[in-house]
Short mmCIF file of N, CA and C in Angstrom, two decimals:
data_model
loop_
_atom_site.label_atom_id
_atom_site.label_comp_id
_atom_site.label_asym_id
_atom_site.label_seq_id
_atom_site.Cartn_x
_atom_site.Cartn_y
_atom_site.Cartn_z
N MET X 1 -4.69 -9.54 27.95
CA MET X 1 -4.63 -8.09 27.97
C MET X 1 -5.57 -7.55 26.90
N LYS X 2 -6.37 -6.59 27.26
CA LYS X 2 -7.33 -5.98 26.33
C LYS X 2 -6.75 -4.69 25.78
N ILE X 3 -6.94 -4.48 24.50
CA ILE X 3 -6.50 -3.27 23.81
C ILE X 3 -7.72 -2.60 23.22
N VAL X 4 -7.75 -1.27 23.31
CA VAL X 4 -8.81 -0.49 22.68
C VAL X 4 -8.20 0.39 21.61
N ALA X 5 -8.76 0.31 20.41
CA ALA X 5 -8.44 1.24 19.33
C ALA X 5 -9.55 2.27 19.35
N LEU X 6 -9.23 3.47 19.82
CA LEU X 6 -10.22 4.53 19.98
C LEU X 6 -10.36 5.29 18.67
N GLY X 7 -11.46 5.04 18.00
CA GLY X 7 -11.70 5.59 16.67
C GLY X 7 -11.93 4.42 15.72
N ALA X 8 -13.06 4.42 15.04
CA ALA X 8 -13.45 3.27 14.22
C ALA X 8 -13.19 3.49 12.74
N GLY X 9 -12.32 4.43 12.42
CA GLY X 9 -11.96 4.67 11.03
C GLY X 9 -10.86 3.74 10.57
N ARG X 10 -10.24 4.09 9.47
CA ARG X 10 -9.22 3.24 8.87
C ARG X 10 -8.08 2.91 9.84
N MET X 11 -7.60 3.89 10.58
CA MET X 11 -6.48 3.64 11.49
C MET X 11 -6.90 2.73 12.64
N GLY X 12 -8.06 2.97 13.23
CA GLY X 12 -8.53 2.11 14.31
C GLY X 12 -8.71 0.67 13.85
N ARG X 13 -9.24 0.51 12.67
CA ARG X 13 -9.43 -0.84 12.12
C ARG X 13 -8.09 -1.51 11.85
N GLY X 14 -7.14 -0.74 11.32
CA GLY X 14 -5.81 -1.29 11.05
C GLY X 14 -5.09 -1.70 12.32
N ILE X 15 -5.21 -0.88 13.36
CA ILE X 15 -4.59 -1.21 14.65
C ILE X 15 -5.25 -2.45 15.23
N ALA X 16 -6.56 -2.56 15.13
CA ALA X 16 -7.25 -3.76 15.60
C ALA X 16 -6.73 -4.99 14.88
N HIS X 17 -6.56 -4.89 13.58
CA HIS X 17 -6.05 -6.00 12.79
C HIS X 17 -4.67 -6.42 13.30
N VAL X 18 -3.78 -5.46 13.52
CA VAL X 18 -2.42 -5.74 13.97
C VAL X 18 -2.43 -6.52 15.28
N PHE X 19 -3.17 -6.01 16.27
CA PHE X 19 -3.14 -6.64 17.58
C PHE X 19 -3.92 -7.95 17.61
N ALA X 20 -5.03 -8.05 16.88
CA ALA X 20 -5.76 -9.31 16.82
C ALA X 20 -4.90 -10.38 16.15
N TYR X 21 -4.16 -10.00 15.13
CA TYR X 21 -3.24 -10.92 14.45
C TYR X 21 -2.19 -11.44 15.42
N ALA X 22 -1.77 -10.57 16.35
CA ALA X 22 -0.76 -10.95 17.35
C ALA X 22 -1.35 -11.72 18.53
N GLY X 23 -2.68 -11.93 18.52
CA GLY X 23 -3.30 -12.75 19.55
C GLY X 23 -4.05 -12.01 20.63
N TYR X 24 -4.14 -10.68 20.53
CA TYR X 24 -4.82 -9.89 21.55
C TYR X 24 -6.29 -9.68 21.21
N ARG X 25 -7.11 -9.53 22.25
CA ARG X 25 -8.50 -9.11 22.07
C ARG X 25 -8.50 -7.60 21.93
N VAL X 26 -9.21 -7.10 20.93
CA VAL X 26 -9.21 -5.67 20.63
C VAL X 26 -10.63 -5.17 20.48
N ASP X 27 -10.90 -4.07 21.16
CA ASP X 27 -12.16 -3.36 20.96
C ASP X 27 -11.89 -2.14 20.09
N VAL X 28 -12.59 -2.03 18.98
CA VAL X 28 -12.55 -0.83 18.15
C VAL X 28 -13.71 0.03 18.64
N LEU X 29 -13.38 1.16 19.24
CA LEU X 29 -14.38 1.98 19.90
C LEU X 29 -14.75 3.18 19.05
N ASP X 30 -16.01 3.22 18.67
CA ASP X 30 -16.55 4.36 17.94
C ASP X 30 -17.12 5.34 18.95
N PHE X 31 -16.53 6.53 19.03
CA PHE X 31 -16.94 7.52 20.02
C PHE X 31 -18.04 8.45 19.51
N LYS X 32 -18.53 8.21 18.31
CA LYS X 32 -19.57 9.09 17.75
C LYS X 32 -20.95 8.58 18.13
N PRO X 33 -21.84 9.48 18.54
CA PRO X 33 -23.22 9.04 18.79
C PRO X 33 -23.89 8.70 17.46
N ARG X 34 -24.53 7.54 17.39
CA ARG X 34 -25.16 7.09 16.15
C ARG X 34 -26.51 6.45 16.45
N PRO X 35 -27.45 6.60 15.55
CA PRO X 35 -28.70 5.81 15.67
C PRO X 35 -28.37 4.32 15.56
N ALA X 36 -29.23 3.49 16.11
CA ALA X 36 -28.98 2.04 16.16
C ALA X 36 -28.65 1.46 14.79
N GLY X 37 -29.37 1.83 13.77
CA GLY X 37 -29.11 1.29 12.43
C GLY X 37 -27.74 1.67 11.91
N ASP X 38 -27.32 2.90 12.20
CA ASP X 38 -25.99 3.33 11.76
C ASP X 38 -24.90 2.57 12.49
N GLY X 39 -25.13 2.27 13.76
CA GLY X 39 -24.17 1.48 14.52
C GLY X 39 -24.00 0.09 13.94
N ALA X 40 -25.09 -0.53 13.56
CA ALA X 40 -25.04 -1.87 12.96
C ALA X 40 -24.29 -1.82 11.63
N ARG X 41 -24.52 -0.78 10.84
CA ARG X 41 -23.80 -0.64 9.56
C ARG X 41 -22.31 -0.41 9.79
N LEU X 42 -21.98 0.39 10.80
CA LEU X 42 -20.58 0.62 11.11
C LEU X 42 -19.90 -0.68 11.53
N ARG X 43 -20.56 -1.44 12.39
CA ARG X 43 -20.00 -2.74 12.81
C ARG X 43 -19.73 -3.63 11.59
N ALA X 44 -20.71 -3.72 10.72
CA ALA X 44 -20.56 -4.57 9.54
C ALA X 44 -19.43 -4.08 8.64
N ALA X 45 -19.36 -2.78 8.43
CA ALA X 45 -18.31 -2.23 7.56
C ALA X 45 -16.93 -2.43 8.16
N ALA X 46 -16.79 -2.16 9.46
CA ALA X 46 -15.48 -2.28 10.11
C ALA X 46 -15.01 -3.74 10.12
N LEU X 47 -15.88 -4.64 10.54
CA LEU X 47 -15.49 -6.06 10.54
C LEU X 47 -15.27 -6.56 9.12
N GLY X 48 -16.07 -6.05 8.17
CA GLY X 48 -15.89 -6.44 6.77
C GLY X 48 -14.54 -6.00 6.23
N GLU X 49 -14.09 -4.80 6.60
CA GLU X 49 -12.78 -4.34 6.14
C GLU X 49 -11.66 -5.19 6.72
N VAL X 50 -11.72 -5.49 8.02
CA VAL X 50 -10.69 -6.33 8.63
C VAL X 50 -10.72 -7.72 7.99
N ALA X 51 -11.90 -8.27 7.79
CA ALA X 51 -12.02 -9.60 7.17
C ALA X 51 -11.47 -9.60 5.75
N ALA X 52 -11.73 -8.55 4.99
CA ALA X 52 -11.21 -8.46 3.61
C ALA X 52 -9.68 -8.39 3.61
N ASN X 53 -9.12 -7.64 4.53
CA ASN X 53 -7.66 -7.57 4.63
C ASN X 53 -7.07 -8.93 5.00
N LEU X 54 -7.73 -9.63 5.92
CA LEU X 54 -7.27 -10.96 6.31
C LEU X 54 -7.43 -11.95 5.16
N GLU X 55 -8.48 -11.81 4.40
CA GLU X 55 -8.69 -12.68 3.24
C GLU X 55 -7.56 -12.51 2.23
N LEU X 56 -7.13 -11.29 2.02
CA LEU X 56 -5.99 -11.05 1.14
C LEU X 56 -4.76 -11.79 1.65
N LEU X 57 -4.51 -11.73 2.94
CA LEU X 57 -3.37 -12.44 3.51
C LEU X 57 -3.53 -13.95 3.37
N ARG X 58 -4.77 -14.43 3.48
CA ARG X 58 -5.02 -15.86 3.28
C ARG X 58 -4.74 -16.26 1.84
N GLU X 59 -5.19 -15.43 0.90
CA GLU X 59 -4.96 -15.72 -0.52
C GLU X 59 -3.47 -15.71 -0.87
N LEU X 60 -2.71 -14.92 -0.16
CA LEU X 60 -1.26 -14.86 -0.39
C LEU X 60 -0.52 -15.99 0.33
N GLY X 61 -1.26 -16.80 1.08
CA GLY X 61 -0.65 -17.94 1.76
C GLY X 61 0.02 -17.57 3.08
N ILE X 62 -0.25 -16.38 3.60
CA ILE X 62 0.37 -15.93 4.84
C ILE X 62 -0.35 -16.51 6.06
N LEU X 63 -1.64 -16.79 5.93
CA LEU X 63 -2.38 -17.42 7.00
C LEU X 63 -3.44 -18.32 6.41
N THR X 64 -3.95 -19.21 7.25
CA THR X 64 -4.98 -20.16 6.81
C THR X 64 -6.36 -19.57 7.08
N GLY X 65 -7.37 -20.24 6.56
CA GLY X 65 -8.74 -19.83 6.83
C GLY X 65 -9.08 -19.92 8.31
N GLU X 66 -8.59 -20.96 8.99
CA GLU X 66 -8.83 -21.09 10.43
C GLU X 66 -8.18 -19.95 11.19
N GLU X 67 -6.95 -19.58 10.81
CA GLU X 67 -6.27 -18.45 11.46
C GLU X 67 -7.04 -17.15 11.23
N LYS X 68 -7.53 -16.98 10.01
CA LYS X 68 -8.31 -15.79 9.68
C LYS X 68 -9.53 -15.69 10.58
N ASP X 69 -10.25 -16.80 10.75
CA ASP X 69 -11.45 -16.80 11.59
C ASP X 69 -11.11 -16.50 13.05
N ALA X 70 -10.00 -17.05 13.53
CA ALA X 70 -9.59 -16.81 14.92
C ALA X 70 -9.21 -15.34 15.13
N ILE X 71 -8.56 -14.75 14.15
CA ILE X 71 -8.16 -13.35 14.25
C ILE X 71 -9.39 -12.45 14.28
N ILE X 72 -10.29 -12.64 13.36
CA ILE X 72 -11.48 -11.78 13.29
C ILE X 72 -12.33 -11.94 14.55
N ALA X 73 -12.31 -13.12 15.16
CA ALA X 73 -13.08 -13.35 16.38
C ALA X 73 -12.54 -12.55 17.56
N ARG X 74 -11.30 -12.09 17.48
CA ARG X 74 -10.71 -11.30 18.56
C ARG X 74 -11.01 -9.80 18.44
N VAL X 75 -11.70 -9.40 17.37
CA VAL X 75 -12.02 -7.99 17.14
C VAL X 75 -13.50 -7.75 17.47
N ARG X 76 -13.75 -6.74 18.28
CA ARG X 76 -15.12 -6.37 18.64
C ARG X 76 -15.29 -4.89 18.34
N ILE X 77 -16.38 -4.55 17.68
CA ILE X 77 -16.70 -3.15 17.40
C ILE X 77 -17.63 -2.68 18.52
N VAL X 78 -17.21 -1.63 19.22
CA VAL X 78 -17.93 -1.14 20.39
C VAL X 78 -18.48 0.25 20.07
N LEU X 79 -19.76 0.43 20.33
CA LEU X 79 -20.39 1.73 20.11
C LEU X 79 -20.35 2.56 21.39
N LEU X 80 -20.71 3.81 21.26
CA LEU X 80 -20.59 4.79 22.33
C LEU X 80 -21.19 4.33 23.65
N GLU X 81 -22.35 3.71 23.61
CA GLU X 81 -23.02 3.34 24.87
C GLU X 81 -22.23 2.30 25.67
N ASP X 82 -21.36 1.55 25.02
CA ASP X 82 -20.55 0.55 25.72
C ASP X 82 -19.11 1.01 25.95
N ALA X 83 -18.84 2.29 25.68
CA ALA X 83 -17.48 2.83 25.83
C ALA X 83 -16.95 2.72 27.26
N PRO X 84 -17.73 3.05 28.29
CA PRO X 84 -17.17 2.98 29.65
C PRO X 84 -16.63 1.60 30.00
N GLU X 85 -17.40 0.57 29.66
CA GLU X 85 -16.98 -0.80 29.97
C GLU X 85 -15.71 -1.18 29.19
N ALA X 86 -15.67 -0.85 27.91
CA ALA X 86 -14.50 -1.19 27.09
C ALA X 86 -13.26 -0.48 27.58
N LEU X 87 -13.38 0.80 27.88
CA LEU X 87 -12.22 1.57 28.34
C LEU X 87 -11.74 1.10 29.70
N ALA X 88 -12.66 0.74 30.59
CA ALA X 88 -12.29 0.29 31.93
C ALA X 88 -11.52 -1.03 31.90
N ALA X 89 -11.70 -1.81 30.85
CA ALA X 89 -11.02 -3.10 30.73
C ALA X 89 -9.68 -3.01 30.01
N ALA X 90 -9.37 -1.88 29.42
CA ALA X 90 -8.20 -1.76 28.55
C ALA X 90 -6.91 -1.54 29.31
N ALA X 91 -5.88 -2.27 28.91
CA ALA X 91 -4.51 -2.02 29.41
C ALA X 91 -3.85 -0.95 28.55
N PHE X 92 -4.18 -0.94 27.26
CA PHE X 92 -3.66 0.05 26.31
C PHE X 92 -4.82 0.63 25.52
N VAL X 93 -4.78 1.94 25.32
CA VAL X 93 -5.74 2.63 24.47
C VAL X 93 -4.93 3.36 23.39
N PHE X 94 -5.18 3.01 22.14
CA PHE X 94 -4.54 3.68 21.01
C PHE X 94 -5.56 4.60 20.37
N GLU X 95 -5.41 5.90 20.63
CA GLU X 95 -6.33 6.91 20.12
C GLU X 95 -5.99 7.20 18.66
N GLY X 96 -7.00 7.10 17.80
CA GLY X 96 -6.81 7.35 16.38
C GLY X 96 -7.95 8.15 15.79
N VAL X 97 -8.38 9.19 16.48
CA VAL X 97 -9.47 10.03 15.96
C VAL X 97 -8.91 11.05 14.98
N THR X 98 -9.76 11.85 14.43
CA THR X 98 -9.41 12.87 13.45
C THR X 98 -8.24 13.72 13.93
N GLU X 99 -7.37 14.08 13.00
CA GLU X 99 -6.16 14.84 13.31
C GLU X 99 -6.42 16.32 13.53
N THR X 100 -7.27 16.60 14.52
CA THR X 100 -7.45 18.00 14.95
C THR X 100 -7.29 18.02 16.46
N LEU X 101 -6.79 19.12 16.98
CA LEU X 101 -6.61 19.23 18.42
C LEU X 101 -7.95 19.13 19.14
N GLU X 102 -8.99 19.70 18.56
CA GLU X 102 -10.31 19.65 19.19
C GLU X 102 -10.82 18.21 19.30
N ALA X 103 -10.68 17.44 18.24
CA ALA X 103 -11.14 16.05 18.26
C ALA X 103 -10.35 15.23 19.27
N LYS X 104 -9.05 15.44 19.31
CA LYS X 104 -8.21 14.69 20.25
C LYS X 104 -8.49 15.12 21.69
N ARG X 105 -8.68 16.41 21.92
CA ARG X 105 -9.00 16.90 23.27
C ARG X 105 -10.29 16.25 23.76
N ASP X 106 -11.30 16.24 22.92
CA ASP X 106 -12.58 15.64 23.29
C ASP X 106 -12.44 14.15 23.56
N ALA X 107 -11.82 13.42 22.64
CA ALA X 107 -11.70 11.96 22.78
C ALA X 107 -10.86 11.59 24.01
N LEU X 108 -9.75 12.28 24.21
CA LEU X 108 -8.89 11.95 25.35
C LEU X 108 -9.57 12.28 26.68
N ALA X 109 -10.27 13.40 26.74
CA ALA X 109 -10.98 13.76 27.98
C ALA X 109 -12.05 12.73 28.30
N ARG X 110 -12.81 12.33 27.31
CA ARG X 110 -13.87 11.34 27.57
C ARG X 110 -13.27 9.98 27.92
N ALA X 111 -12.19 9.61 27.25
CA ALA X 111 -11.55 8.32 27.56
C ALA X 111 -11.00 8.31 28.98
N CYS X 112 -10.41 9.42 29.40
CA CYS X 112 -9.80 9.48 30.74
C CYS X 112 -10.82 9.31 31.86
N ARG X 113 -12.08 9.55 31.59
CA ARG X 113 -13.11 9.35 32.61
C ARG X 113 -13.31 7.88 32.94
N HIS X 114 -12.87 7.00 32.04
CA HIS X 114 -13.20 5.58 32.21
C HIS X 114 -11.99 4.65 32.27
N VAL X 115 -10.83 5.07 31.80
CA VAL X 115 -9.67 4.16 31.81
C VAL X 115 -9.19 3.93 33.23
N ARG X 116 -8.64 2.78 33.44
CA ARG X 116 -8.11 2.46 34.76
C ARG X 116 -6.79 3.22 34.98
N ASP X 117 -6.38 3.32 36.20
CA ASP X 117 -5.21 4.12 36.55
C ASP X 117 -3.92 3.64 35.90
N ASP X 118 -3.81 2.33 35.65
CA ASP X 118 -2.57 1.81 35.08
C ASP X 118 -2.62 1.66 33.55
N ALA X 119 -3.68 2.12 32.93
CA ALA X 119 -3.79 2.02 31.47
C ALA X 119 -2.83 3.01 30.81
N ILE X 120 -2.29 2.59 29.69
CA ILE X 120 -1.44 3.45 28.87
C ILE X 120 -2.27 3.98 27.72
N ILE X 121 -2.18 5.28 27.49
CA ILE X 121 -2.88 5.90 26.37
C ILE X 121 -1.84 6.39 25.39
N ALA X 122 -2.01 6.00 24.13
CA ALA X 122 -1.10 6.43 23.07
C ALA X 122 -1.92 7.05 21.95
N SER X 123 -1.43 8.16 21.45
CA SER X 123 -2.07 8.77 20.29
C SER X 123 -1.34 8.31 19.04
N THR X 124 -2.08 8.04 18.01
CA THR X 124 -1.47 7.60 16.75
C THR X 124 -1.21 8.77 15.81
N THR X 125 -1.17 9.95 16.35
CA THR X 125 -0.98 11.14 15.54
C THR X 125 0.39 11.17 14.86
N SER X 126 0.41 11.79 13.71
CA SER X 126 1.68 12.02 13.00
C SER X 126 1.97 13.51 12.95
N SER X 127 1.08 14.32 13.49
CA SER X 127 1.24 15.76 13.31
C SER X 127 1.20 16.58 14.60
N MET X 128 1.02 15.93 15.75
CA MET X 128 0.96 16.66 17.01
C MET X 128 2.00 16.11 17.97
N LEU X 129 2.63 17.00 18.71
CA LEU X 129 3.67 16.60 19.65
C LEU X 129 3.08 15.88 20.86
N ALA X 130 3.81 14.90 21.35
CA ALA X 130 3.39 14.18 22.54
C ALA X 130 3.28 15.13 23.73
N ASP X 131 4.17 16.12 23.82
CA ASP X 131 4.12 17.07 24.93
C ASP X 131 2.80 17.85 24.92
N THR X 132 2.31 18.19 23.76
CA THR X 132 1.04 18.92 23.66
C THR X 132 -0.11 18.04 24.12
N LEU X 133 -0.16 16.81 23.62
CA LEU X 133 -1.27 15.92 23.93
C LEU X 133 -1.23 15.38 25.35
N ALA X 134 -0.04 15.25 25.92
CA ALA X 134 0.08 14.75 27.30
C ALA X 134 -0.66 15.66 28.27
N GLY X 135 -0.74 16.93 27.95
CA GLY X 135 -1.47 17.87 28.79
C GLY X 135 -2.98 17.69 28.74
N LEU X 136 -3.45 16.82 27.87
CA LEU X 136 -4.89 16.60 27.72
C LEU X 136 -5.39 15.36 28.46
N VAL X 137 -4.48 14.63 29.11
CA VAL X 137 -4.87 13.40 29.80
C VAL X 137 -4.69 13.56 31.31
N VAL X 138 -5.37 12.71 32.06
CA VAL X 138 -5.35 12.78 33.52
C VAL X 138 -4.00 12.34 34.09
N ARG X 139 -3.41 11.30 33.54
CA ARG X 139 -2.12 10.79 34.01
C ARG X 139 -1.10 10.89 32.87
N PRO X 140 -0.52 12.07 32.68
CA PRO X 140 0.38 12.27 31.53
C PRO X 140 1.61 11.37 31.55
N GLN X 141 1.99 10.86 32.70
CA GLN X 141 3.12 9.94 32.76
C GLN X 141 2.79 8.60 32.08
N ARG X 142 1.51 8.35 31.83
CA ARG X 142 1.05 7.12 31.18
C ARG X 142 0.66 7.38 29.72
N PHE X 143 1.19 8.46 29.13
CA PHE X 143 0.82 8.87 27.77
C PHE X 143 2.07 8.99 26.90
N LEU X 144 1.88 8.66 25.61
CA LEU X 144 2.90 8.89 24.59
C LEU X 144 2.26 8.82 23.22
N ASN X 145 3.01 9.16 22.20
CA ASN X 145 2.54 8.99 20.82
C ASN X 145 3.09 7.67 20.30
N ALA X 146 2.26 6.94 19.59
CA ALA X 146 2.66 5.70 18.91
C ALA X 146 2.03 5.76 17.52
N HIS X 147 2.79 6.26 16.59
CA HIS X 147 2.28 6.53 15.24
C HIS X 147 2.49 5.31 14.33
N PHE X 148 1.39 4.64 14.02
CA PHE X 148 1.40 3.52 13.07
C PHE X 148 1.38 4.09 11.66
N LEU X 149 2.06 3.44 10.76
CA LEU X 149 1.99 3.82 9.36
C LEU X 149 0.85 3.05 8.72
N ASN X 150 0.24 3.62 7.70
CA ASN X 150 -0.94 3.06 7.07
C ASN X 150 -0.57 2.40 5.75
N PRO X 151 -1.00 1.18 5.49
CA PRO X 151 -1.87 0.34 6.30
C PRO X 151 -1.09 -0.34 7.43
N ALA X 152 -1.59 -0.19 8.63
CA ALA X 152 -0.91 -0.66 9.83
C ALA X 152 -0.62 -2.16 9.79
N TYR X 153 -1.51 -2.92 9.18
CA TYR X 153 -1.31 -4.37 9.18
C TYR X 153 -0.25 -4.83 8.17
N LEU X 154 0.20 -3.95 7.29
CA LEU X 154 1.23 -4.32 6.31
C LEU X 154 2.58 -3.67 6.58
N ILE X 155 2.59 -2.54 7.26
CA ILE X 155 3.85 -1.83 7.49
C ILE X 155 4.25 -2.02 8.95
N PRO X 156 5.26 -2.84 9.20
CA PRO X 156 5.63 -3.18 10.58
C PRO X 156 6.53 -2.12 11.22
N LEU X 157 6.03 -0.90 11.26
CA LEU X 157 6.81 0.20 11.82
C LEU X 157 5.88 1.10 12.60
N VAL X 158 6.26 1.40 13.84
CA VAL X 158 5.50 2.32 14.68
C VAL X 158 6.50 3.29 15.27
N GLU X 159 6.27 4.57 15.05
CA GLU X 159 7.13 5.61 15.60
C GLU X 159 6.61 5.93 17.01
N VAL X 160 7.44 5.69 18.02
CA VAL X 160 7.06 5.93 19.40
C VAL X 160 7.76 7.18 19.90
N SER X 161 6.96 8.16 20.35
CA SER X 161 7.49 9.45 20.82
C SER X 161 6.95 9.74 22.20
N PRO X 162 7.79 9.60 23.23
CA PRO X 162 7.32 9.93 24.57
C PRO X 162 7.27 11.44 24.76
N ALA X 163 6.41 11.87 25.65
CA ALA X 163 6.40 13.27 26.09
C ALA X 163 7.49 13.41 27.16
N LYS X 164 7.81 14.63 27.51
CA LYS X 164 8.82 14.86 28.55
C LYS X 164 8.41 14.22 29.87
N VAL X 165 7.10 14.15 30.12
CA VAL X 165 6.60 13.60 31.39
C VAL X 165 6.30 12.10 31.33
N THR X 166 6.46 11.48 30.16
CA THR X 166 6.17 10.05 30.03
C THR X 166 7.12 9.24 30.91
N ALA X 167 6.56 8.37 31.72
CA ALA X 167 7.38 7.51 32.58
C ALA X 167 8.14 6.49 31.74
N ASP X 168 9.33 6.16 32.19
CA ASP X 168 10.14 5.15 31.51
C ASP X 168 9.37 3.83 31.40
N GLU X 169 8.61 3.49 32.44
CA GLU X 169 7.84 2.25 32.44
C GLU X 169 6.78 2.25 31.34
N THR X 170 6.20 3.41 31.08
CA THR X 170 5.20 3.54 30.02
C THR X 170 5.85 3.31 28.67
N PHE X 171 6.98 3.95 28.45
CA PHE X 171 7.71 3.78 27.19
C PHE X 171 8.12 2.32 27.01
N ASP X 172 8.69 1.72 28.05
CA ASP X 172 9.16 0.34 27.97
C ASP X 172 8.01 -0.64 27.71
N ALA X 173 6.89 -0.45 28.41
CA ALA X 173 5.75 -1.35 28.22
C ALA X 173 5.19 -1.23 26.79
N THR X 174 5.12 -0.01 26.29
CA THR X 174 4.61 0.20 24.92
C THR X 174 5.55 -0.43 23.91
N LYS X 175 6.83 -0.21 24.09
CA LYS X 175 7.83 -0.77 23.19
C LYS X 175 7.76 -2.32 23.22
N ALA X 176 7.63 -2.88 24.40
CA ALA X 176 7.53 -4.34 24.51
C ALA X 176 6.29 -4.87 23.81
N LEU X 177 5.17 -4.19 23.98
CA LEU X 177 3.94 -4.62 23.31
C LEU X 177 4.09 -4.56 21.80
N LEU X 178 4.63 -3.46 21.31
CA LEU X 178 4.77 -3.30 19.87
C LEU X 178 5.78 -4.28 19.30
#
């Protein structure tokens, strides 16, 4: 199962770490248009942050060097031009863009153009209601909020808030994954 962390900032990187640690392949999707050099720097910084966090866990004896390498190998940083392919392959999309309605409206609308019909979209917002955001997606029954606490890889708690229109199957599948 492929997971997409939509947004390449701290939250997207933390979510990628969580799911890669659990054995899933994760694409961290940067939705911002960037020149080629900036994209390469973003990839290096994002993978470097995940690797540094994993190194800390290795130093604490929580995982081995081989486990660290296997985890980081499951994380891929995807730039805007490869967004359609990444989104089309995703079973779950965890949106973690800037906490503004405009940013979320834009990201969710663009993501909905490419996600498959059975994909679940979850917003990691802590400040917007699921009912509000569900109106911004094509299949609101496949939407809910799943708010990770930061740093996501250290705090094993995710607040899951379905919208009124969220299907029970969506809630159950998200809960099972988490």
